[in-house]
PDB file of C-alpha atoms and ligand atoms in Angstrom:
ATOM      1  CA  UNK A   1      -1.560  68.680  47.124  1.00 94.00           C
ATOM      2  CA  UNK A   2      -2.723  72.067  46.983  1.00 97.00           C
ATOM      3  CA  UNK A   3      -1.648  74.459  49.845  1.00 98.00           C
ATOM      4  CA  UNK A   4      -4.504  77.082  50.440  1.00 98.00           C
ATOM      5  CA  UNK A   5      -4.054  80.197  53.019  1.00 98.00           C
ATOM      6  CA  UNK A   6      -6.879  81.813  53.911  1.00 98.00           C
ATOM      7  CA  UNK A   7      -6.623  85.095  55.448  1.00 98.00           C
ATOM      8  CA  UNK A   8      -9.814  85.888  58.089  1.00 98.00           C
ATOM      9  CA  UNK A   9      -9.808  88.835  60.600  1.00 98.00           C
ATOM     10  CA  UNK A  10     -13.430  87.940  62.200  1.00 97.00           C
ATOM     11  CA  UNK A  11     -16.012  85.222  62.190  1.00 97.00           C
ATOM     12  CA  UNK A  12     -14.920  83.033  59.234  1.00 98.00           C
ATOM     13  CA  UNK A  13     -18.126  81.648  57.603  1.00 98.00           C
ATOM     14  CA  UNK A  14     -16.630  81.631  54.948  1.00 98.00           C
ATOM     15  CA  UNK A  15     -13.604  80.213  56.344  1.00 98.00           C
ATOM     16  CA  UNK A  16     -15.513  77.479  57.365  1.00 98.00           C
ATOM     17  CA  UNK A  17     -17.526  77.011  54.203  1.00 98.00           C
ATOM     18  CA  UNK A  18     -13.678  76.158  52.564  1.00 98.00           C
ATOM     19  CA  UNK A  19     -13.123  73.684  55.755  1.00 98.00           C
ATOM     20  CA  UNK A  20     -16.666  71.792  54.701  1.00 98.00           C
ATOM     21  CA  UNK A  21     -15.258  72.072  51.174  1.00 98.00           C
ATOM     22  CA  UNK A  22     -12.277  70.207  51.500  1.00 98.00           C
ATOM     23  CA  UNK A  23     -13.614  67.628  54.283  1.00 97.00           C
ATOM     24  CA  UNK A  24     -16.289  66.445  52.233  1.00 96.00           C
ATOM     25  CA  UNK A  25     -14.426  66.256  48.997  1.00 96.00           C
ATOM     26  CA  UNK A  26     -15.788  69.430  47.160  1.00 96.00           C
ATOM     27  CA  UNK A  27     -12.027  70.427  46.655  1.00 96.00           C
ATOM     28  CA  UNK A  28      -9.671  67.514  46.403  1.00 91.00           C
ATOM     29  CA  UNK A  29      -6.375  67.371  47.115  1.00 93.00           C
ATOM     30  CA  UNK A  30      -6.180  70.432  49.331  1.00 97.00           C
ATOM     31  CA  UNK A  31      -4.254  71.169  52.727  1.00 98.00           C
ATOM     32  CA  UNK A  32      -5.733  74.834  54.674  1.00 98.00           C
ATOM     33  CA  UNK A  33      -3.835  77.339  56.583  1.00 98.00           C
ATOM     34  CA  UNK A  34      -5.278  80.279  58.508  1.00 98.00           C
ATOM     35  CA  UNK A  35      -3.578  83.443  58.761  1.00 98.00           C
ATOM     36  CA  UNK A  36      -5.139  86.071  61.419  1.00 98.00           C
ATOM     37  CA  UNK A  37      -4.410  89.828  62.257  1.00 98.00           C
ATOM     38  CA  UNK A  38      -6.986  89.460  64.920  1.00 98.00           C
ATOM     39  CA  UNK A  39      -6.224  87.409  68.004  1.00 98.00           C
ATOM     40  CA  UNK A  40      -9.903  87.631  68.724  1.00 98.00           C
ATOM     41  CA  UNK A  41     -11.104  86.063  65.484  1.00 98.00           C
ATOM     42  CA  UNK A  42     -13.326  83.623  65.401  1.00 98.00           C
ATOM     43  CA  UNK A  43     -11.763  81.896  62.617  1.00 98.00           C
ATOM     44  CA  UNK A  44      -8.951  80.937  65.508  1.00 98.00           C
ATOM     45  CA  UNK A  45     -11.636  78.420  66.973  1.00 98.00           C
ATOM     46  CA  UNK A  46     -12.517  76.785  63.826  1.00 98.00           C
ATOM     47  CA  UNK A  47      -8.981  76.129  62.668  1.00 98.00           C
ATOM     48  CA  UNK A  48      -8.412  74.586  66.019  1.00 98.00           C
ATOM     49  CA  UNK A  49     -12.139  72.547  65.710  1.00 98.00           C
ATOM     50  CA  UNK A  50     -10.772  71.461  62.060  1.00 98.00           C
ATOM     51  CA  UNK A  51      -7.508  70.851  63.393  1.00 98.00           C
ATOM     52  CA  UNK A  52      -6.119  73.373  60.638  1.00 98.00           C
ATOM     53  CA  UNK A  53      -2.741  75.423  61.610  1.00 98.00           C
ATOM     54  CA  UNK A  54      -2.720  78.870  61.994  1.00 98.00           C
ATOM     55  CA  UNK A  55      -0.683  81.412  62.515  1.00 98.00           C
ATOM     56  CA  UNK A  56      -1.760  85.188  64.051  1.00 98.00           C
ATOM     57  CA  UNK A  57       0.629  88.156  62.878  1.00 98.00           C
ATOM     58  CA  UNK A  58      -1.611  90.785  65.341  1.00 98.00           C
ATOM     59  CA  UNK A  59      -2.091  94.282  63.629  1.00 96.00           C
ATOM     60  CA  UNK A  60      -2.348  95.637  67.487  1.00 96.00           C
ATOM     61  CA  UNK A  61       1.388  94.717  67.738  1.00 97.00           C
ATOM     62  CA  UNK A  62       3.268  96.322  65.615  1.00 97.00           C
ATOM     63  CA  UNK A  63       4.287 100.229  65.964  1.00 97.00           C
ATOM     64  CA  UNK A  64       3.274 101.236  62.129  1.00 97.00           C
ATOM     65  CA  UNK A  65       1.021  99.627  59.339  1.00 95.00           C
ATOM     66  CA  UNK A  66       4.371  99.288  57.191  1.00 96.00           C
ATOM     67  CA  UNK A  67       5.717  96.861  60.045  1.00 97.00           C
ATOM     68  CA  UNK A  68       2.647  94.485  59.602  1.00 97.00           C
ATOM     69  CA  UNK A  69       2.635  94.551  56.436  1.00 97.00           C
ATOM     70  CA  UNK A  70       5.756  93.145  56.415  1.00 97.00           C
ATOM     71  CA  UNK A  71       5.418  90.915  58.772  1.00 98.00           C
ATOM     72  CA  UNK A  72       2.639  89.765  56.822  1.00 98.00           C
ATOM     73  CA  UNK A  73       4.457  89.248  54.037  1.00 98.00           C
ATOM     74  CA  UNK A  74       7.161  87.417  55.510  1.00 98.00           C
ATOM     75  CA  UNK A  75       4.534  84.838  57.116  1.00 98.00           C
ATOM     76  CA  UNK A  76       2.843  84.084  53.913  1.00 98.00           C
ATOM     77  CA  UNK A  77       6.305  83.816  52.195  1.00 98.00           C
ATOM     78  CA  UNK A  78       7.016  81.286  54.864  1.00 98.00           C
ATOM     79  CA  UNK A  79       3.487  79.605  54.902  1.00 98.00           C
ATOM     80  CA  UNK A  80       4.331  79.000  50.844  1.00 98.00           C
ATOM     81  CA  UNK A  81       0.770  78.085  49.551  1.00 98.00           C
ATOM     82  CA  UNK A  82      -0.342  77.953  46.395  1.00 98.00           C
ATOM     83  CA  UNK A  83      -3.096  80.059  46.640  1.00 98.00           C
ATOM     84  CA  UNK A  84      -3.867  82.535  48.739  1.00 98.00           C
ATOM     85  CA  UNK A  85      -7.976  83.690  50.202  1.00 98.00           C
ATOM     86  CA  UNK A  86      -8.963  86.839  51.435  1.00 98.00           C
ATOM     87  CA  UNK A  87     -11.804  85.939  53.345  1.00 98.00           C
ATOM     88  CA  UNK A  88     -13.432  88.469  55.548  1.00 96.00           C
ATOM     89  CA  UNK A  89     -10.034  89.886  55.891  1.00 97.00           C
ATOM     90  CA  UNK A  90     -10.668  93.424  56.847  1.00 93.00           C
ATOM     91  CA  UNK A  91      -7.463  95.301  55.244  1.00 93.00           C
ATOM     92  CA  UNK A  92      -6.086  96.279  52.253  1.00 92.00           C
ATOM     93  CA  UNK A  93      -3.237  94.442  51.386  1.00 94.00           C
ATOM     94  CA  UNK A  94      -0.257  96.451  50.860  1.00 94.00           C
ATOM     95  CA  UNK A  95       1.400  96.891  47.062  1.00 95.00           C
ATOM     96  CA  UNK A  96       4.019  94.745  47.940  1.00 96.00           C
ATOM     97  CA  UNK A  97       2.491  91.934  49.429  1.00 97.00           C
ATOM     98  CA  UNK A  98       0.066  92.037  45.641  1.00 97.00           C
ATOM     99  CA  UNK A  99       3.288  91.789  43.704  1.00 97.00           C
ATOM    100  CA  UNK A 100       4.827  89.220  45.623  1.00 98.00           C
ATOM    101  CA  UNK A 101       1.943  86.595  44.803  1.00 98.00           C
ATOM    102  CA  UNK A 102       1.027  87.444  41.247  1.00 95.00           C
ATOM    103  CA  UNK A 103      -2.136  85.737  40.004  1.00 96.00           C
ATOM    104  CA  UNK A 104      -2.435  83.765  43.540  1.00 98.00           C
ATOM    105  CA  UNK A 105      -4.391  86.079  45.873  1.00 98.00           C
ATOM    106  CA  UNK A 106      -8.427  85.624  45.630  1.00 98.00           C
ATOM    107  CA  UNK A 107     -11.131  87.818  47.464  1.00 98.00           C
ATOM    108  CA  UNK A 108     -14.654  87.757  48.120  1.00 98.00           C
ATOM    109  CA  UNK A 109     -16.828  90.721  48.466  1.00 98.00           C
ATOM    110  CA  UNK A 110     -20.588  90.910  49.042  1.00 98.00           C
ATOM    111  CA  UNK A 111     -21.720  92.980  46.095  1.00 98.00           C
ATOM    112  CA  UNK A 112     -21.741  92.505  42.752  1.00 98.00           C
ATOM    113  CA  UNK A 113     -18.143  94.609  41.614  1.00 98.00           C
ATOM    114  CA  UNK A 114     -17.783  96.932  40.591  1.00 98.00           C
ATOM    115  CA  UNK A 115     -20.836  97.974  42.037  1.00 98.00           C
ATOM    116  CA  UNK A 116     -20.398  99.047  46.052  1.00 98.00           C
ATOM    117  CA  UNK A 117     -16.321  98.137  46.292  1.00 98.00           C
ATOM    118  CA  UNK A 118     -14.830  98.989  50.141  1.00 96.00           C
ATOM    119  CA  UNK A 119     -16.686  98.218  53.286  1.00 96.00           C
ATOM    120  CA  UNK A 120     -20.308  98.308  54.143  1.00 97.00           C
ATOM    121  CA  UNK A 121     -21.506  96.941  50.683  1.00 98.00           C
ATOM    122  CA  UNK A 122     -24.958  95.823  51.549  1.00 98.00           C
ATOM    123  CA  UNK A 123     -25.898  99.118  53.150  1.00 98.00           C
ATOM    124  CA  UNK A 124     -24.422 100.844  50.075  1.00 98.00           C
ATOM    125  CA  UNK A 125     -26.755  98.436  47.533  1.00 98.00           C
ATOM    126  CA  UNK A 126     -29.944  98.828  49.855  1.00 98.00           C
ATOM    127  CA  UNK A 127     -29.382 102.641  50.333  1.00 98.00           C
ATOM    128  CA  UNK A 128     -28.586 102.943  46.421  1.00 98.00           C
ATOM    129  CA  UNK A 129     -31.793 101.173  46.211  1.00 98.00           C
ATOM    130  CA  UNK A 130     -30.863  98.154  43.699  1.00 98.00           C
ATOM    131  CA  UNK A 131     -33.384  95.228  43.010  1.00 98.00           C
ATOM    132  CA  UNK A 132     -30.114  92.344  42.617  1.00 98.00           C
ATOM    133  CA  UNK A 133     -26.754  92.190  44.408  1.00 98.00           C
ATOM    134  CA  UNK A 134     -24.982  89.217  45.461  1.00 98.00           C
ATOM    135  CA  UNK A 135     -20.861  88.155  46.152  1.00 98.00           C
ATOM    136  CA  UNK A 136     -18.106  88.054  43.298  1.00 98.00           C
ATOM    137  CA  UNK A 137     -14.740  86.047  44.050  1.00 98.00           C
ATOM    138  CA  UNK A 138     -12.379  88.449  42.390  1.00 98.00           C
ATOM    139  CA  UNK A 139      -8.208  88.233  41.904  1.00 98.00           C
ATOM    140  CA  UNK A 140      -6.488  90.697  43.718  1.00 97.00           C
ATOM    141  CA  UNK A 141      -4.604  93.682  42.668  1.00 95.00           C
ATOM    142  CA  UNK A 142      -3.236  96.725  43.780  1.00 93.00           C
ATOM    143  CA  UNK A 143      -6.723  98.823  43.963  1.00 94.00           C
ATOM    144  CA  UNK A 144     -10.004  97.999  46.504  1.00 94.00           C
ATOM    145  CA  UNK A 145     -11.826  94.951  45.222  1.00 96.00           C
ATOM    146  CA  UNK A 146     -10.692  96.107  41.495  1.00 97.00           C
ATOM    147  CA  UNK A 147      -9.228  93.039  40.247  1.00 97.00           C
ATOM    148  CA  UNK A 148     -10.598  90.145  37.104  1.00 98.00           C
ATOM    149  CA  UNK A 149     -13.677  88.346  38.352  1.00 98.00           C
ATOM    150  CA  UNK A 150     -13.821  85.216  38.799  1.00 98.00           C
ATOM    151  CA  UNK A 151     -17.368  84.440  39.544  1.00 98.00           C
ATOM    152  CA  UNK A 152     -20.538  86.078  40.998  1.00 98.00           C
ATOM    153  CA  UNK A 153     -23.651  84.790  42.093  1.00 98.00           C
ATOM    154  CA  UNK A 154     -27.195  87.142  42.738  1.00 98.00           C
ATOM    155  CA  UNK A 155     -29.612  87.286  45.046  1.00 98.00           C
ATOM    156  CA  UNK A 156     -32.741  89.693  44.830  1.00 98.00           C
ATOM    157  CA  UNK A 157     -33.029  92.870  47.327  1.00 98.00           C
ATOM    158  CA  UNK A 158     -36.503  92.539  48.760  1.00 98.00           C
ATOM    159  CA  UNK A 159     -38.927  95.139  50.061  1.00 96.00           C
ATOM    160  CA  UNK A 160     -38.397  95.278  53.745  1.00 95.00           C
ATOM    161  CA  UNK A 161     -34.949  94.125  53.574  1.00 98.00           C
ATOM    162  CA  UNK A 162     -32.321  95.800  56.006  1.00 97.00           C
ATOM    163  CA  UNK A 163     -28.739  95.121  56.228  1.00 98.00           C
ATOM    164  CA  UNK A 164     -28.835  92.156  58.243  1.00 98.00           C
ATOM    165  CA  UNK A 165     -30.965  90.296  55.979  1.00 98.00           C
ATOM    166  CA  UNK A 166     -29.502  91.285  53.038  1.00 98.00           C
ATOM    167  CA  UNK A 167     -26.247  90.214  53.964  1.00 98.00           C
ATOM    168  CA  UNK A 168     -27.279  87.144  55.142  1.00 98.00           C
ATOM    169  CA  UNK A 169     -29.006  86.123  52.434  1.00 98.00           C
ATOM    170  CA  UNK A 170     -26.106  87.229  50.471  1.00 98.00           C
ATOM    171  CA  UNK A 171     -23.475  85.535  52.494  1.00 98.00           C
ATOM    172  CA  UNK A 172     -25.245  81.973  51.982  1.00 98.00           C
ATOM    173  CA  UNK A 173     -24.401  82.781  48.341  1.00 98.00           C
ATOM    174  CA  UNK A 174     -20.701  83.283  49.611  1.00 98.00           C
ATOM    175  CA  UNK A 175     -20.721  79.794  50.850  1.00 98.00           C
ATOM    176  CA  UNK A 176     -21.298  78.723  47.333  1.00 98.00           C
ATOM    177  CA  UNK A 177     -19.076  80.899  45.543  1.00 98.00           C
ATOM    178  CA  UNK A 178     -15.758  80.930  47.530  1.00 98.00           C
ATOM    179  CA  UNK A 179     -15.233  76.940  47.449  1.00 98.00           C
ATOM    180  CA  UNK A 180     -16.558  76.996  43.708  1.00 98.00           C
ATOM    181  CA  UNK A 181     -13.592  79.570  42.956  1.00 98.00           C
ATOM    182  CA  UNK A 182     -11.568  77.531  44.512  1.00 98.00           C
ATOM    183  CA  UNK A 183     -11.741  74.285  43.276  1.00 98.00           C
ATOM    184  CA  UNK A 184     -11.449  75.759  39.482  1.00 98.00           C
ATOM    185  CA  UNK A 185      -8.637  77.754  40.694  1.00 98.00           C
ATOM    186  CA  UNK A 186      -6.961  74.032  42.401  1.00 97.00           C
ATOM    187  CA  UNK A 187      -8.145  72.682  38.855  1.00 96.00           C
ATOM    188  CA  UNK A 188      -6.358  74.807  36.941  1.00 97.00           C
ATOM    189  CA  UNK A 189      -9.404  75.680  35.062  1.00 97.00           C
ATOM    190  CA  UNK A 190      -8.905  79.541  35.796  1.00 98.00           C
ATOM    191  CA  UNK A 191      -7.401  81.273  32.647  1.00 97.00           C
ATOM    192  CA  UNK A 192      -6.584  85.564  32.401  1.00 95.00           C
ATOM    193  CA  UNK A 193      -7.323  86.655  29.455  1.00 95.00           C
ATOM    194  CA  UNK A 194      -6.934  90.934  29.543  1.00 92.00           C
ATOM    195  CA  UNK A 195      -8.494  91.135  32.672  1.00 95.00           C
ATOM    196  CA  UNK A 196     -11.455  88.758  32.123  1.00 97.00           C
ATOM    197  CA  UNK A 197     -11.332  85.220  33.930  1.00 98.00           C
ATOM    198  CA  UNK A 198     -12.184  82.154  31.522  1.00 98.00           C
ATOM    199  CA  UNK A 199     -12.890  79.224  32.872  1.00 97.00           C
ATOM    200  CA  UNK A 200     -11.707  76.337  30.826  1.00 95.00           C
TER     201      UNK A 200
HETATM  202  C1  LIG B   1     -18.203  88.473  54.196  1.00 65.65           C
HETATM  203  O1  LIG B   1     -19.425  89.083  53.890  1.00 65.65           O
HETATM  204  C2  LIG B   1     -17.156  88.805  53.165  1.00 65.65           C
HETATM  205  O2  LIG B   1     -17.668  88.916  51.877  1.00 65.65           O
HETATM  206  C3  LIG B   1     -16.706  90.154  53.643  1.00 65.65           C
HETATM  207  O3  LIG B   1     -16.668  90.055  55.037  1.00 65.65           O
HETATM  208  C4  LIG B   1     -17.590  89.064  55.471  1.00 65.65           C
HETATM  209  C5  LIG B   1     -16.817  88.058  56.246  1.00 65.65           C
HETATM  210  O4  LIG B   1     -17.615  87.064  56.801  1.00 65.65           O
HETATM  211  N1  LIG B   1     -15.460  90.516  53.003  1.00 65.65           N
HETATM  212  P1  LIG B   1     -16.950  85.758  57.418  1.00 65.65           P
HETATM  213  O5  LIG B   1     -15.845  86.231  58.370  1.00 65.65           O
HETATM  214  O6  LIG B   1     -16.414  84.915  56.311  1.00 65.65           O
HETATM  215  O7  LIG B   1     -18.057  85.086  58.171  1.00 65.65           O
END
Protein backbone atom coordinates (compact mmCIF):
# COMPACT_ATOMS: atom_id res chain seq x y z
CA UNK A 1 0.00 0.00 0.00
CA UNK A 2 1.22 3.24 -0.94
CA UNK A 3 0.63 6.17 1.53
CA UNK A 4 0.19 9.48 -0.52
CA UNK A 5 -0.11 13.11 1.30
CA UNK A 6 -1.24 15.65 -0.61
CA UNK A 7 -0.75 19.07 0.52
CA UNK A 8 -3.77 21.67 -0.86
CA UNK A 9 -4.29 25.24 0.54
CA UNK A 10 -7.50 26.07 -1.80
CA UNK A 11 -9.90 24.38 -4.13
CA UNK A 12 -8.21 21.00 -4.78
CA UNK A 13 -9.00 20.01 -8.42
CA UNK A 14 -6.33 18.55 -8.49
CA UNK A 15 -6.77 17.03 -5.23
CA UNK A 16 -9.67 15.55 -6.46
CA UNK A 17 -8.34 14.44 -9.82
CA UNK A 18 -5.83 12.00 -7.37
CA UNK A 19 -9.22 10.93 -5.37
CA UNK A 20 -10.83 9.82 -9.03
CA UNK A 21 -7.39 8.30 -9.60
CA UNK A 22 -7.24 5.97 -6.94
CA UNK A 23 -11.18 5.16 -6.78
CA UNK A 24 -11.33 4.05 -10.17
CA UNK A 25 -8.13 2.10 -10.22
CA UNK A 26 -5.80 4.54 -12.20
CA UNK A 27 -3.32 4.20 -9.18
CA UNK A 28 -3.50 0.90 -7.39
CA UNK A 29 -2.69 0.16 -4.20
CA UNK A 30 -2.85 3.66 -2.79
CA UNK A 31 -4.27 5.12 0.63
CA UNK A 32 -4.66 9.51 0.49
CA UNK A 33 -4.11 11.94 3.19
CA UNK A 34 -4.81 15.67 3.04
CA UNK A 35 -2.76 18.09 4.75
CA UNK A 36 -4.22 21.87 4.86
CA UNK A 37 -2.76 25.30 6.06
CA UNK A 38 -6.09 26.72 5.19
CA UNK A 39 -9.10 25.92 7.33
CA UNK A 40 -11.13 27.40 4.54
CA UNK A 41 -9.91 25.08 1.79
CA UNK A 42 -11.97 23.51 -0.25
CA UNK A 43 -9.98 20.47 -0.39
CA UNK A 44 -11.44 20.00 3.46
CA UNK A 45 -14.92 19.09 1.79
CA UNK A 46 -13.67 16.66 -0.63
CA UNK A 47 -11.57 14.67 1.80
CA UNK A 48 -14.63 14.47 3.93
CA UNK A 49 -16.97 13.57 0.49
CA UNK A 50 -14.10 10.81 -0.23
CA UNK A 51 -14.00 9.91 3.23
CA UNK A 52 -10.09 10.67 3.12
CA UNK A 53 -8.40 11.93 6.61
CA UNK A 54 -7.05 15.11 6.95
CA UNK A 55 -5.36 16.99 9.07
CA UNK A 56 -5.20 21.21 9.07
CA UNK A 57 -1.86 22.70 10.65
CA UNK A 58 -3.46 26.59 10.08
CA UNK A 59 -0.69 29.12 8.93
CA UNK A 60 -3.12 31.89 10.72
CA UNK A 61 -2.14 30.17 14.03
CA UNK A 62 1.06 30.23 14.63
CA UNK A 63 3.09 33.53 15.84
CA UNK A 64 6.08 33.18 13.06
CA UNK A 65 6.48 31.28 9.64
CA UNK A 66 9.41 29.23 11.42
CA UNK A 67 6.64 27.86 13.93
CA UNK A 68 4.53 26.43 10.97
CA UNK A 69 6.98 25.25 9.35
CA UNK A 70 7.68 23.15 11.97
CA UNK A 71 4.66 22.21 12.79
CA UNK A 72 4.41 21.19 9.37
CA UNK A 73 7.08 19.15 9.50
CA UNK A 74 6.25 17.38 12.50
CA UNK A 75 2.66 16.46 10.95
CA UNK A 76 4.03 15.00 7.84
CA UNK A 77 6.71 13.15 9.94
CA UNK A 78 3.76 11.78 11.81
CA UNK A 79 1.41 11.28 8.72
CA UNK A 80 4.60 8.93 7.36
CA UNK A 81 3.62 8.58 3.61
CA UNK A 82 5.50 7.53 1.04
CA UNK A 83 5.13 10.23 -1.12
CA UNK A 84 4.36 13.43 -0.62
CA UNK A 85 2.02 16.14 -3.37
CA UNK A 86 2.15 19.66 -3.47
CA UNK A 87 -0.97 20.39 -4.98
CA UNK A 88 -2.15 23.92 -5.16
CA UNK A 89 -0.28 24.38 -2.01
CA UNK A 90 0.40 28.03 -1.93
CA UNK A 91 3.91 28.18 0.09
CA UNK A 92 7.26 27.49 -0.21
CA UNK A 93 8.27 24.76 1.73
CA UNK A 94 10.92 25.51 4.11
CA UNK A 95 14.75 23.96 3.62
CA UNK A 96 14.19 21.70 6.24
CA UNK A 97 11.05 20.23 5.57
CA UNK A 98 12.96 19.50 1.56
CA UNK A 99 15.71 17.64 3.34
CA UNK A 100 13.68 15.72 5.54
CA UNK A 101 11.82 13.87 2.54
CA UNK A 102 14.55 13.47 -0.02
CA UNK A 103 13.33 12.35 -3.44
CA UNK A 104 9.55 12.08 -1.98
CA UNK A 105 8.02 15.56 -2.39
CA UNK A 106 6.25 16.17 -6.00
CA UNK A 107 4.73 19.55 -7.31
CA UNK A 108 2.68 20.71 -10.01
CA UNK A 109 2.89 24.04 -11.59
CA UNK A 110 0.91 25.46 -14.53
CA UNK A 111 3.67 26.43 -16.92
CA UNK A 112 6.00 24.70 -18.65
CA UNK A 113 9.42 25.12 -16.05
CA UNK A 114 11.47 26.67 -16.17
CA UNK A 115 9.54 28.98 -18.02
CA UNK A 116 7.16 31.38 -15.56
CA UNK A 117 8.30 29.57 -11.97
CA UNK A 118 6.40 31.42 -8.70
CA UNK A 119 2.82 32.48 -8.73
CA UNK A 120 0.65 33.88 -11.41
CA UNK A 121 2.13 31.65 -14.25
CA UNK A 122 -0.55 31.95 -16.82
CA UNK A 123 -0.61 35.73 -16.69
CA UNK A 124 3.20 35.63 -16.91
CA UNK A 125 3.00 33.15 -20.30
CA UNK A 126 0.03 35.28 -21.85
CA UNK A 127 1.72 38.66 -20.98
CA UNK A 128 5.21 37.17 -22.27
CA UNK A 129 3.14 36.41 -25.20
CA UNK A 130 4.03 32.52 -25.80
CA UNK A 131 2.08 30.36 -28.43
CA UNK A 132 2.42 26.78 -25.93
CA UNK A 133 2.42 26.44 -22.14
CA UNK A 134 0.96 23.76 -20.19
CA UNK A 135 1.70 21.98 -16.34
CA UNK A 136 5.03 20.02 -15.42
CA UNK A 137 4.95 17.63 -12.22
CA UNK A 138 8.38 18.45 -10.94
CA UNK A 139 10.45 16.94 -7.60
CA UNK A 140 10.97 19.35 -5.11
CA UNK A 141 14.01 21.04 -3.90
CA UNK A 142 15.19 23.78 -2.04
CA UNK A 143 14.55 26.64 -4.87
CA UNK A 144 10.80 27.81 -6.43
CA UNK A 145 9.54 25.12 -8.77
CA UNK A 146 13.44 24.37 -9.64
CA UNK A 147 13.57 20.78 -9.13
CA UNK A 148 14.01 17.38 -12.02
CA UNK A 149 10.87 17.13 -14.11
CA UNK A 150 8.97 14.59 -14.13
CA UNK A 151 6.50 15.17 -16.83
CA UNK A 152 4.80 18.04 -18.76
CA UNK A 153 2.01 18.18 -20.93
CA UNK A 154 1.11 21.47 -23.56
CA UNK A 155 -1.63 23.16 -24.46
CA UNK A 156 -1.67 26.04 -27.17
CA UNK A 157 -2.20 29.89 -26.03
CA UNK A 158 -4.95 31.10 -28.30
CA UNK A 159 -5.75 34.56 -29.62
CA UNK A 160 -8.28 35.98 -27.29
CA UNK A 161 -7.22 33.97 -24.46
CA UNK A 162 -7.15 35.68 -20.89
CA UNK A 163 -6.10 34.19 -17.73
CA UNK A 164 -9.10 32.41 -16.90
CA UNK A 165 -9.17 30.46 -19.96
CA UNK A 166 -5.81 29.78 -20.15
CA UNK A 167 -5.63 28.32 -16.92
CA UNK A 168 -8.44 26.36 -17.33
CA UNK A 169 -7.59 24.87 -20.24
CA UNK A 170 -4.31 24.28 -18.69
CA UNK A 171 -5.53 22.88 -15.47
CA UNK A 172 -7.60 20.03 -17.39
CA UNK A 173 -4.06 19.08 -18.48
CA UNK A 174 -3.20 19.01 -14.63
CA UNK A 175 -5.82 16.44 -14.16
CA UNK A 176 -3.88 14.27 -16.48
CA UNK A 177 -0.52 14.88 -15.40
CA UNK A 178 -0.60 14.78 -11.53
CA UNK A 179 -2.21 11.10 -11.28
CA UNK A 180 0.12 10.04 -14.31
CA UNK A 181 3.20 11.20 -12.04
CA UNK A 182 1.91 9.47 -9.59
CA UNK A 183 1.23 6.18 -10.49
CA UNK A 184 4.97 5.91 -12.11
CA UNK A 185 6.20 7.37 -9.00
CA UNK A 186 3.84 4.32 -6.84
CA UNK A 187 5.41 2.06 -9.71
CA UNK A 188 8.66 2.69 -9.06
CA UNK A 189 9.20 3.55 -12.60
CA UNK A 190 10.69 7.09 -11.65
CA UNK A 191 14.58 6.97 -11.89
CA UNK A 192 17.16 10.42 -11.14
CA UNK A 193 19.62 10.42 -13.23
CA UNK A 194 21.76 14.11 -12.68
CA UNK A 195 18.78 15.94 -12.43
CA UNK A 196 16.80 14.44 -15.35
CA UNK A 197 13.78 12.01 -14.46
CA UNK A 198 13.80 8.60 -16.54
CA UNK A 199 11.06 6.75 -16.57
CA UNK A 200 11.77 3.09 -16.71
C1 LIG B 1 -3.17 24.69 -9.95
O1 LIG B 1 -3.17 25.44 -11.14
C2 LIG B 1 -1.77 24.29 -9.56
O2 LIG B 1 -0.95 24.02 -10.65
C3 LIG B 1 -1.30 25.54 -8.88
O3 LIG B 1 -2.40 25.99 -8.14
C4 LIG B 1 -3.60 25.55 -8.75
C5 LIG B 1 -4.34 24.75 -7.73
O4 LIG B 1 -5.58 24.32 -8.18
N1 LIG B 1 -0.10 25.27 -8.12
P1 LIG B 1 -6.39 23.23 -7.34
O5 LIG B 1 -6.42 23.72 -5.89
O6 LIG B 1 -5.71 21.91 -7.48
O7 LIG B 1 -7.77 23.24 -7.94
Amino acid sequence: MHRIAVLASGRGSNFQALIDAVQFGAIPDAALYLITDNPRAYAIQRAQSAGIPHSLVDFSAFATRQEFEQALLREMQRVSADLYVLAGYMRILGADTVHAFPGRIINIHPALLPAFPGLHAQQKALQYGVKVSGCTVHFVDEGMDTGPIILQRCVPVLDGDDEETLAARILKEEHVALPEAVRLYCEGRLELVGRTVRIR
